[in-house]
Coordinates of C-alpha atoms in Angstrom, one line a residue:
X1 CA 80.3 -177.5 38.3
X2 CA 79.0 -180.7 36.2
X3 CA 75.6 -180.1 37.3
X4 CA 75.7 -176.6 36.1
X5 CA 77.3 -177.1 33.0
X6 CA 75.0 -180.4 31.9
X7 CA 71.9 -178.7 33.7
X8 CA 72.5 -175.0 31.6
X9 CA 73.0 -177.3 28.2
X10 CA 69.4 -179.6 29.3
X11 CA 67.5 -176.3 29.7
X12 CA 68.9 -174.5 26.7
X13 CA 67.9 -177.4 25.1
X14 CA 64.3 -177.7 26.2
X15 CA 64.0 -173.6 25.5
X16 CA 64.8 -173.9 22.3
X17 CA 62.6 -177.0 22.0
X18 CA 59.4 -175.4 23.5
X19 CA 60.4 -172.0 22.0
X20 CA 60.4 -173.8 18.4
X21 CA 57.7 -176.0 19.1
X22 CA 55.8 -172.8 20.0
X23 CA 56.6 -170.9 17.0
X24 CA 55.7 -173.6 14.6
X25 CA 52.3 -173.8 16.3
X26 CA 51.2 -170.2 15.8
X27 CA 52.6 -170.0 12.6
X28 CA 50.0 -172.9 12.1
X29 CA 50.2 -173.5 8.2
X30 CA 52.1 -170.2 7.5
X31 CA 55.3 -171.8 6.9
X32 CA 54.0 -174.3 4.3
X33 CA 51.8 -171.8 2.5
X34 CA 54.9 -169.0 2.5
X35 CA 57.1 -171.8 1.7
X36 CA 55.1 -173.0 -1.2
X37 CA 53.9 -169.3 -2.6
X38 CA 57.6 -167.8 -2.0
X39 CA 59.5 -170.6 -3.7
X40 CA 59.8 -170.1 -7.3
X41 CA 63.6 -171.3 -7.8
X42 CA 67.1 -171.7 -6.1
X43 CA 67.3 -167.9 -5.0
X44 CA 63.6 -167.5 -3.5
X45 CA 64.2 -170.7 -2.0
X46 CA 67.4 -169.5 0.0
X47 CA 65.2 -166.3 1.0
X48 CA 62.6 -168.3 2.4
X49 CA 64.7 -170.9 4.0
X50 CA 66.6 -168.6 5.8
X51 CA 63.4 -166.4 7.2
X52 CA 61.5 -169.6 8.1
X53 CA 64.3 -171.0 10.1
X54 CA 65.5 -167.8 11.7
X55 CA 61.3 -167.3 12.9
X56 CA 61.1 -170.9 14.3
X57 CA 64.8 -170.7 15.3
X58 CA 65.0 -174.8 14.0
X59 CA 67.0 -175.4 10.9
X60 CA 66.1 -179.0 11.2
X61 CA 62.9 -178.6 11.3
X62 CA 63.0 -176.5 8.2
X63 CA 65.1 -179.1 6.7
X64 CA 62.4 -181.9 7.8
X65 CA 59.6 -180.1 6.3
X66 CA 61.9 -179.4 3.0
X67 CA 62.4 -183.0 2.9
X68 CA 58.7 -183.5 3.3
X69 CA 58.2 -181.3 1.1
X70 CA 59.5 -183.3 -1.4
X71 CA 58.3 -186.4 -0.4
X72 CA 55.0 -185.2 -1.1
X73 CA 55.3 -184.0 -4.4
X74 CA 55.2 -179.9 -3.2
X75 CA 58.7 -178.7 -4.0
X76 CA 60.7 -180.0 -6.9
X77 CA 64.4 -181.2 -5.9
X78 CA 66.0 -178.4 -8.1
X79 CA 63.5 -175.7 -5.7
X80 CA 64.4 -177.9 -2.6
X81 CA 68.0 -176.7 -2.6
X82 CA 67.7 -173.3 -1.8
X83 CA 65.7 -173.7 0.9
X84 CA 68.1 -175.9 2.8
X85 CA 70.8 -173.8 2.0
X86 CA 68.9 -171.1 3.3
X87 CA 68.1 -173.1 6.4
X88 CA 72.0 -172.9 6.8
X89 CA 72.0 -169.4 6.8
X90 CA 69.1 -168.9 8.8
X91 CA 70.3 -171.5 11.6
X92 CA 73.4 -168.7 12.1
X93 CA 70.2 -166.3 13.7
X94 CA 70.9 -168.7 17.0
X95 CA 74.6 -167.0 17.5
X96 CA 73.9 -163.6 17.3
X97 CA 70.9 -164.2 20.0
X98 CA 72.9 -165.5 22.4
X99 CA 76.3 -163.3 22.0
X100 CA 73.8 -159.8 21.9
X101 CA 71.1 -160.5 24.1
X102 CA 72.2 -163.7 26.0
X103 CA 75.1 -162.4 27.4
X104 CA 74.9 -158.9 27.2
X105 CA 71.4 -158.3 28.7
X106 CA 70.9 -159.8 32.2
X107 CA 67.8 -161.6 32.7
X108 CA 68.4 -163.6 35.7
X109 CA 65.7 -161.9 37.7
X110 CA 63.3 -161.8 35.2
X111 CA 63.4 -164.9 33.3
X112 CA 61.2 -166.8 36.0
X113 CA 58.4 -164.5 36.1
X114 CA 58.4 -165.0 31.9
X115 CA 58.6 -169.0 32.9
X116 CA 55.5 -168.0 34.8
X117 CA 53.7 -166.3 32.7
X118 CA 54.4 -168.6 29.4
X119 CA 53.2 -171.9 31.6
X120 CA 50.4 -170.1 32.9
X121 CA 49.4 -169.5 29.0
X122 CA 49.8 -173.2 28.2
X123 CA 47.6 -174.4 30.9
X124 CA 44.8 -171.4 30.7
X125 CA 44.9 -170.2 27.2
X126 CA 43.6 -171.9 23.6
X127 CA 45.2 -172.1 20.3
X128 CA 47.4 -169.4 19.8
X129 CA 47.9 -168.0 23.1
X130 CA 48.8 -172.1 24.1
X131 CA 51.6 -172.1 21.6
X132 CA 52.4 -168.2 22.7
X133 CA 53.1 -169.7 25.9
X134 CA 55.1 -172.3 25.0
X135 CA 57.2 -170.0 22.7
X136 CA 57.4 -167.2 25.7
X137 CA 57.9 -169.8 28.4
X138 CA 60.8 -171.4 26.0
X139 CA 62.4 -167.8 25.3
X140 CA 62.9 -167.4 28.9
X141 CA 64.4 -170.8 29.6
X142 CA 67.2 -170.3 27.0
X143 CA 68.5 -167.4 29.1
X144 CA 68.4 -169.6 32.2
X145 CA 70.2 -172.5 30.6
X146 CA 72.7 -169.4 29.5
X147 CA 73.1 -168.3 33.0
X148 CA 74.1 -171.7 33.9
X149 CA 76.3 -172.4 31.4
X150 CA 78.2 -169.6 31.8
X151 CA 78.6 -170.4 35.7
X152 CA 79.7 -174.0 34.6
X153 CA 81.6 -172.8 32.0
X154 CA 83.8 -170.5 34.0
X155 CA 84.3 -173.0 37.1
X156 CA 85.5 -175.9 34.6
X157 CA 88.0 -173.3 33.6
X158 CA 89.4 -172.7 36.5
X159 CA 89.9 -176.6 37.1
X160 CA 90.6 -177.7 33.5
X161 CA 93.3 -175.5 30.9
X162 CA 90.7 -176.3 28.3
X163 CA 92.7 -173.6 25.8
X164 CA 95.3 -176.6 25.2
X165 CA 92.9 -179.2 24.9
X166 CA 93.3 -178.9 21.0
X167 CA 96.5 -177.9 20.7
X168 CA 98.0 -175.9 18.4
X169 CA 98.2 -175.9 14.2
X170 CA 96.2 -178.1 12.2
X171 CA 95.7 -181.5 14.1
X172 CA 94.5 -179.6 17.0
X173 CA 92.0 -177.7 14.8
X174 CA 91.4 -181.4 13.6
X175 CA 90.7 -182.5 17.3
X176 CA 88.6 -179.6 18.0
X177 CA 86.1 -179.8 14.5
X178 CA 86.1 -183.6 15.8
X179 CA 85.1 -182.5 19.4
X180 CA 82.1 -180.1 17.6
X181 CA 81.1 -182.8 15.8
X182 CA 80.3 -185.1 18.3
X183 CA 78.5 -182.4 20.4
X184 CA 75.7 -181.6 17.7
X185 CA 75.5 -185.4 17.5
X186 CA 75.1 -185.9 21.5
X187 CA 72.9 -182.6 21.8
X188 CA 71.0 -183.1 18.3
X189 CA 71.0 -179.4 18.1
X190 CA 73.8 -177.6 16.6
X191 CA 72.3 -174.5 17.9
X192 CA 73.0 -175.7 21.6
X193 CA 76.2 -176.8 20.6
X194 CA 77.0 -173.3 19.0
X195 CA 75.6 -171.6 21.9
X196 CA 77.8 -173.4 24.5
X197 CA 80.9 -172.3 22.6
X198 CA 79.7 -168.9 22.0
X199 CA 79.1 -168.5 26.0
X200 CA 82.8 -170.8 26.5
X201 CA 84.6 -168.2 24.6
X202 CA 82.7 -165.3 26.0
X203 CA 84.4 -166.4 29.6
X204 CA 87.8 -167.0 28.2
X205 CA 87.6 -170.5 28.6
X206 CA 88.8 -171.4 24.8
X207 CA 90.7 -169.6 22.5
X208 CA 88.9 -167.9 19.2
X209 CA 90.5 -170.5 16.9
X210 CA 89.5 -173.0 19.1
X211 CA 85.8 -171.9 19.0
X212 CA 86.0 -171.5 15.0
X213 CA 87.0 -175.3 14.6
X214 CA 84.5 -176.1 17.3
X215 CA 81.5 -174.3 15.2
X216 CA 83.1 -175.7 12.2
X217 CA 82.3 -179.6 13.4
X218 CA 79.1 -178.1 15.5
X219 CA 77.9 -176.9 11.3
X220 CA 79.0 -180.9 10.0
X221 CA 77.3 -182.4 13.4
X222 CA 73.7 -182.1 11.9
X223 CA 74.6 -184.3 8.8
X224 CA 73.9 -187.7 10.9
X225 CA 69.9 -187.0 11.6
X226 CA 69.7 -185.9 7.9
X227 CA 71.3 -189.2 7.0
X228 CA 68.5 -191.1 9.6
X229 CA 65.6 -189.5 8.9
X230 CA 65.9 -190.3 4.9
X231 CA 66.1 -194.1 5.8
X232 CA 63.7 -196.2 3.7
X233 CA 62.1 -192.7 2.7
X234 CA 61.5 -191.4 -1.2
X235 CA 64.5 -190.9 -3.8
X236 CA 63.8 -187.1 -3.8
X237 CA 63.8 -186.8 -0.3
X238 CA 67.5 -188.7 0.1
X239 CA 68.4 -186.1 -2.9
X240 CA 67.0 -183.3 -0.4
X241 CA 69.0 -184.2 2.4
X242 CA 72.3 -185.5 0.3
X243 CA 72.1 -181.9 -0.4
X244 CA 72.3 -180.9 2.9
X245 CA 75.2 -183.0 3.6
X246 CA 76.9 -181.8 0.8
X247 CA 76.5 -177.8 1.7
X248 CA 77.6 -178.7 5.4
X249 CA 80.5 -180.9 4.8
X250 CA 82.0 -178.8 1.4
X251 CA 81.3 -175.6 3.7
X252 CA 82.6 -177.3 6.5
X253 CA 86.1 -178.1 4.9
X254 CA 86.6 -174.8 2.9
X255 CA 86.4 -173.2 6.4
X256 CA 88.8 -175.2 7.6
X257 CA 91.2 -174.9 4.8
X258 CA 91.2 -171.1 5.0
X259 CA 90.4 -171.3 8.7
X260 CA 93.9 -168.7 9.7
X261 CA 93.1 -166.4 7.0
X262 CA 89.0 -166.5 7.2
X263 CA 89.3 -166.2 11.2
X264 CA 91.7 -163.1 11.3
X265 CA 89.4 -161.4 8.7
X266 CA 86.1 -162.0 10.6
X267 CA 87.9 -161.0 14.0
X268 CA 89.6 -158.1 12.3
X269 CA 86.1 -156.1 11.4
X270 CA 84.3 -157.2 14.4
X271 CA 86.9 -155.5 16.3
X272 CA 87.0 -152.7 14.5
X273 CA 83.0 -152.6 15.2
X274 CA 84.3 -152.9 19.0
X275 CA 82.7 -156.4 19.0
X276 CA 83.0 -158.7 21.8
X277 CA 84.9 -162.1 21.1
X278 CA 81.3 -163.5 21.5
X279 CA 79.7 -161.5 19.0
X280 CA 83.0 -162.3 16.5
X281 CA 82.1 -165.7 16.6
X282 CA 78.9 -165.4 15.6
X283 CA 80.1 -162.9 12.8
X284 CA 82.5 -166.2 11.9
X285 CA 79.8 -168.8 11.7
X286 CA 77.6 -166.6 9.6
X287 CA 80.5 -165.9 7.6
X288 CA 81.2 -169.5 6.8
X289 CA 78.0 -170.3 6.4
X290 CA 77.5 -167.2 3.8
X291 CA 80.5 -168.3 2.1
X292 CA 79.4 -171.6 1.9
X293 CA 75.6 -170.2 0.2
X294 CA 78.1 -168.3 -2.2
X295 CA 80.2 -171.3 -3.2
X296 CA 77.1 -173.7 -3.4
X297 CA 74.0 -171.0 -5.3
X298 CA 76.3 -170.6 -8.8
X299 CA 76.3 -174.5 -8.7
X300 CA 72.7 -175.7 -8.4
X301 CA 72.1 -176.8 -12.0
X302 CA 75.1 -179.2 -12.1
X303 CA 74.9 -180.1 -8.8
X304 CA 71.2 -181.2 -9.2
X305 CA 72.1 -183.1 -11.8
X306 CA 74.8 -184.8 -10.2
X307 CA 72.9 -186.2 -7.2
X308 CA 70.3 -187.4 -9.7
X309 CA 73.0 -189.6 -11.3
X310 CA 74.1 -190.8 -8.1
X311 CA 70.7 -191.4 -6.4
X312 CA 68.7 -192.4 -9.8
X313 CA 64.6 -192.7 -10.2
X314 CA 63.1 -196.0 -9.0
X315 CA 59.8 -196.6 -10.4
X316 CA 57.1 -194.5 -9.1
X317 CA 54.0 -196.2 -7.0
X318 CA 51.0 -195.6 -6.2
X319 CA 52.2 -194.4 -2.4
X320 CA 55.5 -193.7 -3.2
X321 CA 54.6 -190.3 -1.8
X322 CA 54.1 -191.8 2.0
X323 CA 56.3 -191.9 4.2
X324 CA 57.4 -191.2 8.0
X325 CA 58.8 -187.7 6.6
X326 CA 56.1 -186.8 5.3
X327 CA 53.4 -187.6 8.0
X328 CA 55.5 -185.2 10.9
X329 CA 54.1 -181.9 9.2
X330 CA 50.3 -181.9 8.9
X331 CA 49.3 -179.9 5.8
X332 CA 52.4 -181.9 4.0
X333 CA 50.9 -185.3 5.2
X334 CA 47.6 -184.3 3.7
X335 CA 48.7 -183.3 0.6
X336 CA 50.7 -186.7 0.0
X337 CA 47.8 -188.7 1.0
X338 CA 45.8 -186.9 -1.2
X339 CA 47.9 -187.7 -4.1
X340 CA 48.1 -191.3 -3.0
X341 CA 45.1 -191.9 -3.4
X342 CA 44.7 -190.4 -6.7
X343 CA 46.8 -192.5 -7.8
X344 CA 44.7 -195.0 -6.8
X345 CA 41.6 -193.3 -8.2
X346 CA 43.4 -193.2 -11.7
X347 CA 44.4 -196.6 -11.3
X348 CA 41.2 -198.3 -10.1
X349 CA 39.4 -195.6 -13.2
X350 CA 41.4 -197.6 -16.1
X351 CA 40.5 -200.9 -14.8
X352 CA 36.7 -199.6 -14.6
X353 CA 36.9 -198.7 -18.0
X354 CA 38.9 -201.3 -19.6
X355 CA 36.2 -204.0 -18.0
X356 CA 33.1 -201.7 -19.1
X357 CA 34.9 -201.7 -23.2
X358 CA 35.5 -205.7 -23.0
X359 CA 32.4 -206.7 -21.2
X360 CA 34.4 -208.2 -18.1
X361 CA 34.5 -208.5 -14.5
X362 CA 38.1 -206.2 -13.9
X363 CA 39.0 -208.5 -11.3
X364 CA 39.3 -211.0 -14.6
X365 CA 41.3 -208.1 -16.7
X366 CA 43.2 -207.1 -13.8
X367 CA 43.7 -208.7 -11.0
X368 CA 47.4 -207.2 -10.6
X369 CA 46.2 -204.2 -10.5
X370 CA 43.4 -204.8 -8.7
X371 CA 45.7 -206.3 -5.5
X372 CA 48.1 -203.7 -6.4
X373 CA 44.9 -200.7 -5.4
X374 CA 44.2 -203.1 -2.1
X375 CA 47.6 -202.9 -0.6
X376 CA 47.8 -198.9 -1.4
X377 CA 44.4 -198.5 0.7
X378 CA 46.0 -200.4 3.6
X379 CA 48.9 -198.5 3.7
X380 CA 47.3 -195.0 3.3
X381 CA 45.0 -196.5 6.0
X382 CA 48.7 -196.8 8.1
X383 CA 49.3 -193.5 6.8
X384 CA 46.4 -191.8 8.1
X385 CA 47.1 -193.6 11.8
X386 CA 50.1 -191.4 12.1
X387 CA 49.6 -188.4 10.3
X388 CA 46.1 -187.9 12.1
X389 CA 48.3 -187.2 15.2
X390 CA 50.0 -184.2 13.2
X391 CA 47.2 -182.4 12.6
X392 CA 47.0 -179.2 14.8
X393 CA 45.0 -176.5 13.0
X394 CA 41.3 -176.6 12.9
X395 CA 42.1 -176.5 9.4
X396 CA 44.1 -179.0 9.6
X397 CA 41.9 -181.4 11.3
X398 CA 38.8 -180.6 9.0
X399 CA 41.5 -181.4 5.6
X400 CA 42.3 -184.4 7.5
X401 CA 38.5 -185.5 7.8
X402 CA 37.9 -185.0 4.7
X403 CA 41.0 -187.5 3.4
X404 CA 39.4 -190.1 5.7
X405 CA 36.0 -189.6 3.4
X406 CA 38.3 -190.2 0.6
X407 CA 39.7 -193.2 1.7
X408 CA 36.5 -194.5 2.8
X409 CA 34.6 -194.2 -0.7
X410 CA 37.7 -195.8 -2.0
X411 CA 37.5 -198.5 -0.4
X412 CA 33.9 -199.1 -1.3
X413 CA 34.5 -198.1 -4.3
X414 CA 37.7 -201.0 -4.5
X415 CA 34.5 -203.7 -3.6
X416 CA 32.2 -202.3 -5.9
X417 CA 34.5 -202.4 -8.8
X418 CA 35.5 -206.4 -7.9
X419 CA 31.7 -207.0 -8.3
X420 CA 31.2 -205.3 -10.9
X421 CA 30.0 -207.7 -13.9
X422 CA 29.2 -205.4 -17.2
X423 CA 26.4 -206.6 -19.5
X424 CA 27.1 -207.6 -22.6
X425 CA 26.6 -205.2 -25.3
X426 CA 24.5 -204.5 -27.3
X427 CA 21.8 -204.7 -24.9
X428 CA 18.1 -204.8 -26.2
X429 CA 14.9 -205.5 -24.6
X430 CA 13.2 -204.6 -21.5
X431 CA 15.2 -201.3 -20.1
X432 CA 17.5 -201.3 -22.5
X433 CA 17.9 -197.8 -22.9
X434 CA 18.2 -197.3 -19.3
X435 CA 21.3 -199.6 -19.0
X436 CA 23.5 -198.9 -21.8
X437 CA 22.6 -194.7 -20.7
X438 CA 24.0 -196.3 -17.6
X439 CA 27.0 -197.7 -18.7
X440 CA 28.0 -194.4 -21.3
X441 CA 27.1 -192.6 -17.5
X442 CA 29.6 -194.7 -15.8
X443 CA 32.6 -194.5 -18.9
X444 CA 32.3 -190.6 -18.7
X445 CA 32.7 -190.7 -15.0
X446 CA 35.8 -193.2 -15.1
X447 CA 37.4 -190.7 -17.9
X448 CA 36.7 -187.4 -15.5
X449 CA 38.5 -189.6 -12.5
X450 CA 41.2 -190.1 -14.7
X451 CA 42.1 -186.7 -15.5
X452 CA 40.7 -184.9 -12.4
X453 CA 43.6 -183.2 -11.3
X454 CA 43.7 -181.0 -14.8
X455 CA 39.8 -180.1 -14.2
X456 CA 39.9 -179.4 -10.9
X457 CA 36.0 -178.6 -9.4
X458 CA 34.4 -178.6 -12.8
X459 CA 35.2 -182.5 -13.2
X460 CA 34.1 -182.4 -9.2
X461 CA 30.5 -180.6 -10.3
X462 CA 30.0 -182.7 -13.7
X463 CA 30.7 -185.7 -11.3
X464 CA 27.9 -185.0 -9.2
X465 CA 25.3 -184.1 -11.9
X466 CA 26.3 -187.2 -13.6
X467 CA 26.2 -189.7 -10.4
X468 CA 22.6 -187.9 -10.0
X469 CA 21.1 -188.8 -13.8
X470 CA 22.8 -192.5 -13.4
X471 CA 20.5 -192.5 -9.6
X472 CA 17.7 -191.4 -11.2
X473 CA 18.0 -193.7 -14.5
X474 CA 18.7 -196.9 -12.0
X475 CA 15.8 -195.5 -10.0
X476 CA 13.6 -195.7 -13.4
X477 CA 15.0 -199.1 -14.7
X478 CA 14.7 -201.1 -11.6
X479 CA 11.3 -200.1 -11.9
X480 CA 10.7 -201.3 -15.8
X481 CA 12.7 -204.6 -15.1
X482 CA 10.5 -206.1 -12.2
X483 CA 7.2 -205.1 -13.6
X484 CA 8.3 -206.9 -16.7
X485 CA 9.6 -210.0 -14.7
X486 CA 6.4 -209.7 -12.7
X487 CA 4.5 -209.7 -16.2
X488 CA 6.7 -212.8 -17.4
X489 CA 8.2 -211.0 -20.5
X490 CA 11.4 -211.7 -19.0
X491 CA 12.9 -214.1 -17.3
X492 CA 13.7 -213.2 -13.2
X493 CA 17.2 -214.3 -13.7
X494 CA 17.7 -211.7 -16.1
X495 CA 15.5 -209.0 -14.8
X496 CA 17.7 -209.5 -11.3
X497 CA 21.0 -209.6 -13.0
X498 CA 20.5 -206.5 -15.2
X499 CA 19.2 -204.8 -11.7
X500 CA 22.2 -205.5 -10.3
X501 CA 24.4 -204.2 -13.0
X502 CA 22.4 -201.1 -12.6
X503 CA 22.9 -200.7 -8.5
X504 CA 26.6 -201.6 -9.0
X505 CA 27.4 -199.0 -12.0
X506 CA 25.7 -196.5 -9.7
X507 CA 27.8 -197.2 -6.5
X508 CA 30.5 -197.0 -8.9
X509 CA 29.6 -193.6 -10.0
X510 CA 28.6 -192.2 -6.8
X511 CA 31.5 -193.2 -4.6
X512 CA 33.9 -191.8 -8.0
X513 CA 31.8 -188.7 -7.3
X514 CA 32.6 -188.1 -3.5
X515 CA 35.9 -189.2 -3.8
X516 CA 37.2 -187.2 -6.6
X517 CA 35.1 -184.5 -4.4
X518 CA 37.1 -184.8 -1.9
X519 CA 40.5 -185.7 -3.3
X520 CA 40.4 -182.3 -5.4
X521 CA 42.8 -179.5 -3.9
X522 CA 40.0 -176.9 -4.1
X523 CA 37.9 -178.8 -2.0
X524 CA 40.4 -179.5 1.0
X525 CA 40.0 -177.4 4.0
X526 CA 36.1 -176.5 3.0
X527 CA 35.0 -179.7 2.3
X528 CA 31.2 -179.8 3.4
X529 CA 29.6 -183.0 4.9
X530 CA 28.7 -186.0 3.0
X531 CA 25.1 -185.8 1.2
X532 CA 22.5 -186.7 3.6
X533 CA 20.4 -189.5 3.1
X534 CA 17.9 -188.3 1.3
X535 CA 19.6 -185.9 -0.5
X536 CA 18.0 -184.3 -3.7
X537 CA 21.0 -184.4 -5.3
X538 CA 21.6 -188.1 -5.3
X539 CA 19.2 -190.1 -3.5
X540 CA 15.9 -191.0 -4.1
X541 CA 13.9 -192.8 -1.6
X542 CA 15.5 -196.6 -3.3
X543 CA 18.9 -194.7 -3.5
X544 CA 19.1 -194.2 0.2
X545 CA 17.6 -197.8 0.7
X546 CA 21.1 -199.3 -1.5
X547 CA 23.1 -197.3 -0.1
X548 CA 21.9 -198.3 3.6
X549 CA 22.4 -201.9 1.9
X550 CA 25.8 -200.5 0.9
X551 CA 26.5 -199.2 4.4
X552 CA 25.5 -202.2 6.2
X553 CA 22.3 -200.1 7.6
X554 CA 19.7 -202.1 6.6

């Protein structure tokens, strides 16, 4: 009896696990791109909330990647709360799987072949059909886990009179939201939970009230992992899932309240409809859970601004957009790296230019800020460890290649800009033309890094032209200086030093180019290869010799 009761609830369970799991994987980044198109206020956000949850049949991972969402910057808090109240809604799909198909279509005999079949897919097929035969392989293991649970079920009837378990009025609804409670929190899936009390009441184990107050704590059980996976994450992703809590535990006590009056309703048009007691309770939990979208839609506005007062802005960092949250879903962990790390961009930009207009190292004007760019890199580096793992999609992988370019020119770009020593203008003399063309070169190219996200690939294509004038100008300068040192009409000190100013301001400029390249929304996902050595565009024959110096190559 205990083995087929804890055995139905562990393969129920692991069918809904490899049956979401599966789902997520073929929609591949479907659910962030209908998410993000769909989602243009509290009401689309329901809609979509709802559908995406009742396809992946996961209302926390909905709820996760809402939370990401945010995290990242790609939903607003205002647009994040109709998608987990949708997610809500949608989570109700679970019910009405079980009480139509679960337990009114046999599939005892047939479930193993599909078992079959869907691990047979997951070792022989690729991509989609892998995930395909997760999902199929999943699907049939629910019904399995059903058939067991109802065999469990209907013995630890007959041993235990678990109709008078709760009692009767409302401490033994108390009791019995408690009990649901703690079963979402033991089974971290509500839908489980819901589905062992839809298949308890379907064998007369439990009364219908009992089974309402049971869904009732089942609906306030997923608050916990809300409250966990927000630890130590961004203010608007504990905004995200305080709205969460809020929508469960305000739905979860109006039901209650009301439960006599709600309960006979529900049970009274389902039997009119000839509905099984099964079926009427998952007509009560959507019911709930609709009332609950009612209550909670009207009141976004305030209620937004009500969380805001109680969980206020901290000031923003550079990564503030990182986080554990964000780094589960792959196409959201890209996009918050990529805006990490234009923040840093912008950041390391203003100390480029504030050192170019005062004739300073910026390590002497801002050394802060400096440190401040070196710390970001390390954790975006930690950042990328774990989010590399996410990445699924072919897609996927090649956005996630091209954030590691990113990172890399940033970080040469961080030791270019400590060495960087600006000559002191005005400059005249030997190549004088050459180096203050330079520097102008190198301020226009801080400004575009500063503003790149308004220009888009325009500021990514002036980039490159301009990184391929400042090449060919050091090219031609280099030249001028060390005939003229050769010649003695300058001193070698000074023909070296203004070489050097001339290699550095072009590093500058050509790791600003490839990183903005990359960094730029456009170019994620069809990001080409770095420039050759060699490359027209940028290198000349000494280009590709500095930046094999640069490389450590040569």
């Amino acid at each position: 009896m205990v083995v087929a009761l804890l055995g139905g609830i562990g393969l129920f369970l692991l069918g809904m696990l490899m049956m979401s799991d599966g789902l997520k994987s073929m929609a591949g980044d479907s659910l962030r791109q209908v998410l993000m198109r769909v989602i243009r206020g509290p009401w689309s956000g329901l809609a979509a909330g709802a559908a995406a949850t009742a396809v992946v049949q996961s209302s926390t991972a909905t709820t996760l990647t809402t939370i990401g969402f945010v995290s990242a910057g790609l939903l607003t808090f205002p647009q994040s709360i109709g998608v987990i109240v949708g997610s809500n809604l949608g989570t109700t799909s679970t019910g009405w799987i079980v009480s139509l198909l679960g337990l009114k279509i046999s599939l005892g005999t047939l479930a193993p072949p599909l078992v079959l079949a869907g691990v047979a897919l997951r070792l022989l097929g690729r991509g989609g059909l892998r995930a395909g035969g997760d999902a199929l392989a999943g699907f049939a293991l629910i019904f399995i886990g059903i058939d067991l649970l109802q065999s469990g079920i209907s013995h630890l009837a007959t041993q235990i009179n678990l109709a008078g378990v709760g009692g009767e009025g409302v401490g033994g609804r108390l009791i019995m939201v408690g009990i649901g409670f703690v079963m979402t929190v033991l089974m971290q899936s509500s839908s489980a939970a819901v589905a062992t009390t839809i298949v308890a009441i379907s064998t007369g184990a439990i009364t219908m009230e009992q089974a309402a107050a049971l869904v009732i704590g089942q609906n306030i059980g997923t608050t916990p992992k809300a409250v966990i996976a927000v630890i130590g994450a961004p203010v608007p992703a504990v905004r995200t899932a305080a709205v969460h809590i809020t929508f469960n535990v305000v739905t979860g006590v109006v039901a209650f309240l009301i439960l006599p009056v709600f309960l006979r309703l529900v049970v009274d048009v389902m039997e009119a409809e000839h509905a099984s007691p099964a079926t009427a309770l998952a007509a009560f939990h959507t019911a709930f859970n609709g009332l609950g979208t009612l209550l909670i839609m009207p009141c976004v506005r305030p209620l937004s601004k009500a969380i805001e007062r109680i969980i206020p802005e901290r000031r923003e960092s550079m990564t503030s957009h990182l986080s554990s949250l964000t780094a589960v879903t792959g196409s959201v962990a890209i996009e918050a790296a990529r805006r990490a790390m234009s923040a840093v961009i912008r950041r390391m930009a203003r100390c480029g230019l504030d050192a170019l207009d005062r004739g300073l190292p910026p390590s002497r004007i801002h050394e802060q800020a400096i440190e401040e760019c070196r710390r970001a890199l390390e954790e975006v580096g930690r950042f990328h460890a774990q989010f590399s793992r996410s990445a699924h999609s072919e897609a996927e992988v090649r956005d996630t290649a091209s954030m590691f370019h990113a990172a890399d020119h940033l970080r040469r770009l961080l030791v270019t800009l400590r060495e960087l020593t600006p000559p002191s203008l005005p400059i005249t003399g030997v190549a004088s033309s050459e180096i203050s063309s330079a520097v102008t070169i190198a301020r226009t190219m801080l400004h575009l890094a500063l503003d790149d996200g308004e220009r888009g690939e325009a500021a990514v294509q002036q980039a490159a032209s301009l990184s391929a004038q400042l090449a060919v100008l050091r090219k031609d300068g280099r030249l001028v200086l060390l005939d003229s040192a050769a010649k003695g009409m300058i001193p070698a000190e000074a023909a070296i030093a203004r070489v050097e100013t001339l290699l550095r301001l072009d590093r500058l400029c050509y790791h600003l180019w490839r990183t903005m390249h990359h960094l730029v929304p456009a170019q994620v996902s069809s990001a080409p290869e770095e420039p050759s050595e060699g490359s027209s565009l940028v290198h000349d024959d000494d280009a590709v010799h500095h930046e094999r110096v640069d490389r450590g190559l040569s």
